[in-house]
C-alpha positions as a printed Julia matrix, in Angstrom:
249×3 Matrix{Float64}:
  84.62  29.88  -46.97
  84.27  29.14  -50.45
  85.2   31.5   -53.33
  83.44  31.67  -56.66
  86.08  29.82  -58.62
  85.38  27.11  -55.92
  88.58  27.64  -53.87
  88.77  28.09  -50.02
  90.51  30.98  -48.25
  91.9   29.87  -45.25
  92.92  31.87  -42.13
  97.0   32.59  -41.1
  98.53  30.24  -38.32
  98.08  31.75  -35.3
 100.94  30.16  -33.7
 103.23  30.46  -36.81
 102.58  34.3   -36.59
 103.39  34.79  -32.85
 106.82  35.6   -32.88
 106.29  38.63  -35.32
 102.99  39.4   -33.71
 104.13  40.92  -30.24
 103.8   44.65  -29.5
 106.28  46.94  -30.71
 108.55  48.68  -28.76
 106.98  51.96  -29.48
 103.8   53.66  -30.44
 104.12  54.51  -33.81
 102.71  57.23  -35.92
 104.06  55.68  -38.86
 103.25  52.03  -40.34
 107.09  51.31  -40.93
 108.08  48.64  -38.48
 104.11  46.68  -38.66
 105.47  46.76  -42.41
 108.49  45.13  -42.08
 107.15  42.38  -39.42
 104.04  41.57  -41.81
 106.93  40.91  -44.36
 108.8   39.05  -42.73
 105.9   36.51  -42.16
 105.76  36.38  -45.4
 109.17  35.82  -46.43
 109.22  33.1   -43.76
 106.49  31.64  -45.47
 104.38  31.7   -41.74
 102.22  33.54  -44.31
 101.09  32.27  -47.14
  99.93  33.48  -50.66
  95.63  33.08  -50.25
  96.18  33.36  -46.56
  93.11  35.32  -44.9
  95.45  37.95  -42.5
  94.11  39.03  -38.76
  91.45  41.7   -38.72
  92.34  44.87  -38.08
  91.12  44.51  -34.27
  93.18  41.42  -34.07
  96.31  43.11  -35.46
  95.65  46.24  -33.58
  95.45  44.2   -30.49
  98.5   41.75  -31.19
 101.22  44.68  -31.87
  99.77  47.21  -28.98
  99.42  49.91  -31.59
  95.99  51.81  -33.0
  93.8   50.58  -35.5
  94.69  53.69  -38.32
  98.77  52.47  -37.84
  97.75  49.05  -39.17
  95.18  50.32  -41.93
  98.14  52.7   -42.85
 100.14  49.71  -43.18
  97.75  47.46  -44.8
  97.1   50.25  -47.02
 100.49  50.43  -48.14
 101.26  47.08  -48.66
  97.73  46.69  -51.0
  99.74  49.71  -53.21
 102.41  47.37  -53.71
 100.38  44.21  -54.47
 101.7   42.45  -51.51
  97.75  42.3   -50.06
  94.81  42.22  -51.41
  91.56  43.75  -49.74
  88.32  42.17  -50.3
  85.44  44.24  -49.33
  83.14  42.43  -46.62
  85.26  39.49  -46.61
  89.08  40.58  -45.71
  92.59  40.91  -46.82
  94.47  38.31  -48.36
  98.28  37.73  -49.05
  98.22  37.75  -52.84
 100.37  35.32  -55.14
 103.6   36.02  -56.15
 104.82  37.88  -53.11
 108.24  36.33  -52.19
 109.9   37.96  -54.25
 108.81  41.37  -53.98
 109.51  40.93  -50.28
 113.27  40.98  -50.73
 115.69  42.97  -48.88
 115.75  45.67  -51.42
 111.42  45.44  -51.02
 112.24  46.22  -47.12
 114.73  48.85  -47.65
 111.97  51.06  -49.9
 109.58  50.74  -47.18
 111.56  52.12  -44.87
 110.82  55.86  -45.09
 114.15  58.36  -44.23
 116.46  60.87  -46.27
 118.88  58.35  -46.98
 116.57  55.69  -48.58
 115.23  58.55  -50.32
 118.61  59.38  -51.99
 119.09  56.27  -53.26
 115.8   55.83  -54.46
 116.55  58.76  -56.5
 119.85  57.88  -57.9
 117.76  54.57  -59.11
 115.17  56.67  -60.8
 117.7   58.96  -62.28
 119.35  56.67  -64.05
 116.34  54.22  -65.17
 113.86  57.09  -65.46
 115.85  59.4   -67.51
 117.06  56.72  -69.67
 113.75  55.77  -70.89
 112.62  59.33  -71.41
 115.02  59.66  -73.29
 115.04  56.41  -75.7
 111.47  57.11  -76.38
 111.88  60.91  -77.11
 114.68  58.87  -79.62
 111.66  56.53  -80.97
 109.79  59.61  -81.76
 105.86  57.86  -81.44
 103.33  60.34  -82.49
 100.84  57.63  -80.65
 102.96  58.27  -77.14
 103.03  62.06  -76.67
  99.23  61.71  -77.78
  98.71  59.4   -74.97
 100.91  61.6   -72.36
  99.29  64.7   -72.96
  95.87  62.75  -72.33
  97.03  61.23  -69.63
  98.46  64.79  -67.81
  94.35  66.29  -69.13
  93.26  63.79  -66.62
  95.18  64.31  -64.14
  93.66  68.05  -64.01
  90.44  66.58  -63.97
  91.37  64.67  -60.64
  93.08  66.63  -58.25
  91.01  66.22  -55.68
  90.92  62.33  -56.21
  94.17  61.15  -54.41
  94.21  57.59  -55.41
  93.14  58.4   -59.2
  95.25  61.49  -59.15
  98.32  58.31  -57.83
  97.51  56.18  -60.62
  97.87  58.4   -63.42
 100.74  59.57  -62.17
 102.01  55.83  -61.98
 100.93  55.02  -65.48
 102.6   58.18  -67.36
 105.82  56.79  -66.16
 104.96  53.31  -67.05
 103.8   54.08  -70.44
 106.93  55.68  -71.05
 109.62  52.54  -69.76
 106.99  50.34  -71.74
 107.56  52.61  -74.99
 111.27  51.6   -74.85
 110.41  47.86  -75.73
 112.78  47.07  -72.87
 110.97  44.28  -70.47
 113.35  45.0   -67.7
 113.13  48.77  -67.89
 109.27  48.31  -67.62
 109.22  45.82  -64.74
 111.78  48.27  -62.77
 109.9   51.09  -63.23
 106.36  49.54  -62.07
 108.19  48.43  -58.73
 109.53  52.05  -58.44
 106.32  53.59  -58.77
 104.5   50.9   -56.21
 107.51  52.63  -54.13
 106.95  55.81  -54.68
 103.45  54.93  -54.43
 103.7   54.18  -50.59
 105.05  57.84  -49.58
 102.96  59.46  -51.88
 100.35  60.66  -49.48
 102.86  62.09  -47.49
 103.65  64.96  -49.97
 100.17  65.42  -51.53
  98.65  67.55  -49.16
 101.62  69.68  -49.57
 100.75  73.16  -51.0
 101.52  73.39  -55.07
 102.46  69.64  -55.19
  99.75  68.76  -57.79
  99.85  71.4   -60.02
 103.86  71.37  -59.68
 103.65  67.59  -61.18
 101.19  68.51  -63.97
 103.58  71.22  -64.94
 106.96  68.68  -64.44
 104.79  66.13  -66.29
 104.06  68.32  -69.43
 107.64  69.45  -69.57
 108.54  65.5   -69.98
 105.48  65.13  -72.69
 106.43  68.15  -74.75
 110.31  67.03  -74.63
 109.33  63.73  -76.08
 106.75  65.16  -78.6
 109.52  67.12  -79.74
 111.75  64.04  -79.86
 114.59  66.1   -78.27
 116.47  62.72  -76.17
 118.51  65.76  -74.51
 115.44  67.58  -73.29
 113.89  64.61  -72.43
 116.33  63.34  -70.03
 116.47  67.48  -68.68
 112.65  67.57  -68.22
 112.39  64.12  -66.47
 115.68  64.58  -64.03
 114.17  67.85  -62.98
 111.01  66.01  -62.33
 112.31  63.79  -59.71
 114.71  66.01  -58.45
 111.79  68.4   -57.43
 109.53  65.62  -56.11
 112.01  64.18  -53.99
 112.92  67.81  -53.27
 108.98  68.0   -51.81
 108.99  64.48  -49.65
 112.17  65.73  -48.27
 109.86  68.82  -46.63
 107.73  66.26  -44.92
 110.69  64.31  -43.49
């Protein structure tokens, strides 16, 4: 089928796909291992950036799970950028994939206490470094911006996604303040992360108005230019979120 820029999508290879498109051992509740075999099609190149995937029948059918496990899945990988969904048409393995889907790609999506600790040790160290350089740059324009950006998330509790994204883009806008490429490119990947298990503590009494208040502890810290509260505000932060997924697990 032809696209508007004049480009055709074409369809996965079936028989490329069958070795990672069996049933799974188990009936999951969780998305985790129809994750981790979509990737590795992907690593092995049976899939291919502008690939069309299965339906969700098709897939449902060819791993012997239920339909909401694979659009769990699907949904998670379209949070990282790995898929793109195209209403009435499909999903689509976007560009630029390989190397997302390294091992360290796999490791994050595999949800457990341990990953979780070490996905916390990461953000301590990036996260609370950039708080604190841009407390040190001391940019009326970014505390502006943060304290906006925490008035909308008020406004959208009850909008998961939007509620997700602002969330996402107050850390962002901080590692981008820094003027460190790296920092920002690190913390994007850690919040498509984070971004996967997010659902699992949102519907957890408190969590949303525990943020906002974690958030404007940050935002005040860096308004104040105070590095050393900075740093404070922001470790707390992710010590108490990861504190809250921990419930759920």
């Amino acid at each position: 089928m032809p696209h508007r820029d004049g480009s055709r999508s074409r369809s996965v290879d079936a028989n490329a796909s069958a070795e990672h498109l069996r049933p799974l051992p188990t009936k999951l509740t969780l998305p985790q291992e129809i994750v981790s075999a979509i990737a590795n099609l992907i690593i092995t190149r049976s899939w291919k950036p502008g690939d069309k995937i299965p339906s969700e029948k098709e897939l449902a059918a060819s791993f012997g799970v239920g339909r909401s496990s694979i659009r769990e899945a699907i949904r998670s990988l379209v949070i990282l950028g790995v898929i793109e969904a195209r209403p009435g048409d499909g999903s689509y393995i976007r560009s630029g994939t390989s190397e997302l889907l390294s091992g360290a790609f796999e490791w994050g999506l595999m949800l457990g206490e341990h990953n979780l600790t070490d996905l916390v040790a990461i953000r301590n160290l990036l996260e609370e470094e950039c708080a604190g350089q841009a407390a040190a740059i001391g940019d009326p324009a970014l505390a502006s911006s943060l304290l906006d950006l925490i008035d909308e998330m008020r406004a959208a509790t009850d909008q998961p996604q939007t509620f997700m994204q602002l969330d996402n883009r107050f850390h962002e806008l901080i590692a981008e303040t820094t003027g460190n490429a790296l920092f920002f490119s690190l913390s994007r990947t850690i919040q498509r992360l984070v971004g996967v298990w997010y659902a699992q503590t949102y519907q957890i009494e408190q969590t949303k108005s525990a943020t906002i208040d974690e958030h404007l502890a940050i935002a005040r810290a860096i308004e104040a230019g105070s590095p050393t509260k900075a740093r404070k505000a922001m470790k707390d932060h992710i010590r108490q979120a990861s504190e809250r997924l921990k419930n759920v697990l």
